[in-house]
């Protein structure tokens, strides 16, 4: 099955999310994993981002991955923790940041109602 192959390929990035996020090419691979695979299969990305979330949300490529997570897996506990623990907690500051403001806007426009309320 094509999804099985995709899951196997995605799993090769476990433990390498930070390095991939910082790459001007590999960050697109992370975003595509989030877009293409079920939240349970891409949760490792949010879990690894959580170890450096305050940095990642402000990163020029990291903000893109946050936005894909908001679009495709807001209801998953790993993504919810990123939104509640980082974006909502730092929303006022992040809304003025060059890259992070995209994430705040994304939560307000595409996030779950409870996340929108936390950020607003």
mmCIF file of C-alpha atoms in Angstrom:
data_model
loop_
_atom_site.group_PDB
_atom_site.id
_atom_site.type_symbol
_atom_site.label_atom_id
_atom_site.label_comp_id
_atom_site.label_asym_id
_atom_site.label_seq_id
_atom_site.Cartn_x
_atom_site.Cartn_y
_atom_site.Cartn_z
ATOM 1 C CA UNK A 1 0.000 0.000 0.000
ATOM 2 C CA UNK A 2 1.251 3.490 -0.846
ATOM 3 C CA UNK A 3 0.395 4.777 2.638
ATOM 4 C CA UNK A 4 2.534 2.041 4.200
ATOM 5 C CA UNK A 5 5.481 3.141 2.075
ATOM 6 C CA UNK A 6 4.870 6.792 2.987
ATOM 7 C CA UNK A 7 4.705 5.925 6.696
ATOM 8 C CA UNK A 8 7.951 3.957 6.435
ATOM 9 C CA UNK A 9 9.697 6.821 4.641
ATOM 10 C CA UNK A 10 8.357 9.400 7.104
ATOM 11 C CA UNK A 11 9.559 7.328 10.036
ATOM 12 C CA UNK A 12 13.115 7.780 8.767
ATOM 13 C CA UNK A 13 12.852 11.413 9.879
ATOM 14 C CA UNK A 14 12.160 10.490 13.513
ATOM 15 C CA UNK A 15 14.824 12.116 15.625
ATOM 16 C CA UNK A 16 15.723 14.520 12.811
ATOM 17 C CA UNK A 17 12.807 16.968 12.831
ATOM 18 C CA UNK A 18 14.838 19.941 14.025
ATOM 19 C CA UNK A 19 17.475 19.465 11.362
ATOM 20 C CA UNK A 20 14.809 18.967 8.681
ATOM 21 C CA UNK A 21 12.892 22.040 9.858
ATOM 22 C CA UNK A 22 16.020 24.156 9.492
ATOM 23 C CA UNK A 23 16.631 22.958 5.927
ATOM 24 C CA UNK A 24 15.257 25.088 3.129
ATOM 25 C CA UNK A 25 14.298 21.869 1.304
ATOM 26 C CA UNK A 26 13.568 19.271 3.991
ATOM 27 C CA UNK A 27 11.040 21.509 5.756
ATOM 28 C CA UNK A 28 8.756 20.947 2.773
ATOM 29 C CA UNK A 29 9.048 17.196 3.338
ATOM 30 C CA UNK A 30 7.884 17.635 6.934
ATOM 31 C CA UNK A 31 4.978 19.786 5.766
ATOM 32 C CA UNK A 32 4.015 17.193 3.148
ATOM 33 C CA UNK A 33 4.081 14.412 5.756
ATOM 34 C CA UNK A 34 1.657 16.413 7.901
ATOM 35 C CA UNK A 35 -0.586 17.077 4.883
ATOM 36 C CA UNK A 36 -0.537 13.529 3.523
ATOM 37 C CA UNK A 37 -0.507 11.129 6.462
ATOM 38 C CA UNK A 38 -3.043 10.610 9.236
ATOM 39 C CA UNK A 39 -2.346 12.655 12.376
ATOM 40 C CA UNK A 40 -1.324 9.521 14.283
ATOM 41 C CA UNK A 41 1.437 8.861 11.744
ATOM 42 C CA UNK A 42 2.737 12.435 11.643
ATOM 43 C CA UNK A 43 2.427 13.121 15.390
ATOM 44 C CA UNK A 44 6.156 12.564 15.862
ATOM 45 C CA UNK A 45 6.739 15.893 14.108
ATOM 46 C CA UNK A 46 4.664 17.838 16.642
ATOM 47 C CA UNK A 47 6.195 15.812 19.471
ATOM 48 C CA UNK A 48 9.736 16.675 18.382
ATOM 49 C CA UNK A 49 8.825 20.309 17.707
ATOM 50 C CA UNK A 50 7.553 20.528 21.274
ATOM 51 C CA UNK A 51 11.126 20.137 22.544
ATOM 52 C CA UNK A 52 12.054 23.459 20.920
ATOM 53 C CA UNK A 53 8.626 24.953 20.173
ATOM 54 C CA UNK A 54 9.422 28.546 21.157
ATOM 55 C CA UNK A 55 12.286 28.533 18.658
ATOM 56 C CA UNK A 56 10.455 26.595 15.942
ATOM 57 C CA UNK A 57 7.385 28.852 15.885
ATOM 58 C CA UNK A 58 9.669 31.854 15.226
ATOM 59 C CA UNK A 59 11.730 30.086 12.548
ATOM 60 C CA UNK A 60 11.217 31.051 8.912
ATOM 61 C CA UNK A 61 10.545 27.394 7.984
ATOM 62 C CA UNK A 62 9.263 26.185 11.341
ATOM 63 C CA UNK A 63 6.269 28.500 11.174
ATOM 64 C CA UNK A 64 5.245 26.748 7.948
ATOM 65 C CA UNK A 65 5.216 23.372 9.706
ATOM 66 C CA UNK A 66 3.159 24.799 12.580
ATOM 67 C CA UNK A 67 0.620 26.070 10.037
ATOM 68 C CA UNK A 68 0.334 22.640 8.367
ATOM 69 C CA UNK A 69 -0.147 21.017 11.778
ATOM 70 C CA UNK A 70 -2.931 23.511 12.574
ATOM 71 C CA UNK A 71 -4.617 22.728 9.248
ATOM 72 C CA UNK A 72 -4.361 18.955 9.412
ATOM 73 C CA UNK A 73 -4.056 17.794 13.017
ATOM 74 C CA UNK A 74 -5.301 20.431 15.463
ATOM 75 C CA UNK A 75 -7.324 17.800 17.279
ATOM 76 C CA UNK A 76 -4.368 15.514 17.912
ATOM 77 C CA UNK A 77 -2.972 15.844 21.464
ATOM 78 C CA UNK A 78 0.579 16.570 20.225
ATOM 79 C CA UNK A 79 -0.541 19.474 18.074
ATOM 80 C CA UNK A 80 -2.998 20.717 20.687
ATOM 81 C CA UNK A 81 -0.139 20.879 23.179
ATOM 82 C CA UNK A 82 1.917 22.991 20.746
ATOM 83 C CA UNK A 83 -0.970 25.387 20.249
ATOM 84 C CA UNK A 84 -1.990 25.585 23.888
ATOM 85 C CA UNK A 85 1.487 25.460 25.404
ATOM 86 C CA UNK A 86 3.318 27.732 23.001
ATOM 87 C CA UNK A 87 1.126 29.682 20.593
ATOM 88 C CA UNK A 88 -1.641 30.581 23.056
ATOM 89 C CA UNK A 89 0.767 31.256 25.905
ATOM 90 C CA UNK A 90 2.954 33.566 23.801
ATOM 91 C CA UNK A 91 0.307 34.892 21.386
ATOM 92 C CA UNK A 92 0.795 38.591 22.143
ATOM 93 C CA UNK A 93 4.539 38.366 21.575
ATOM 94 C CA UNK A 94 4.307 35.996 18.601
ATOM 95 C CA UNK A 95 1.745 38.190 16.847
ATOM 96 C CA UNK A 96 4.453 40.838 16.457
ATOM 97 C CA UNK A 97 7.128 38.452 15.180
ATOM 98 C CA UNK A 98 8.145 38.384 11.517
ATOM 99 C CA UNK A 99 7.402 34.662 11.044
ATOM 100 C CA UNK A 100 5.444 33.577 14.116
ATOM 101 C CA UNK A 101 2.581 35.961 13.394
ATOM 102 C CA UNK A 102 1.599 33.633 10.526
ATOM 103 C CA UNK A 103 1.000 30.872 13.081
ATOM 104 C CA UNK A 104 -1.138 33.108 15.307
ATOM 105 C CA UNK A 105 -3.233 34.163 12.302
ATOM 106 C CA UNK A 106 -3.539 30.523 11.226
ATOM 107 C CA UNK A 107 -4.893 29.522 14.623
ATOM 108 C CA UNK A 108 -7.421 32.361 14.476
ATOM 109 C CA UNK A 109 -8.510 31.503 10.933
ATOM 110 C CA UNK A 110 -8.250 27.692 10.831
ATOM 111 C CA UNK A 111 -7.800 26.434 14.375
ATOM 112 C CA UNK A 112 -10.300 24.643 16.565
ATOM 113 C CA UNK A 113 -12.772 26.924 18.378
ATOM 114 C CA UNK A 114 -11.098 26.275 21.750
ATOM 115 C CA UNK A 115 -7.712 27.223 20.310
ATOM 116 C CA UNK A 116 -9.087 30.360 18.695
ATOM 117 C CA UNK A 117 -10.498 31.397 22.037
ATOM 118 C CA UNK A 118 -7.162 30.861 23.784
ATOM 119 C CA UNK A 119 -5.272 32.920 21.203
ATOM 120 C CA UNK A 120 -7.804 35.745 20.721
#
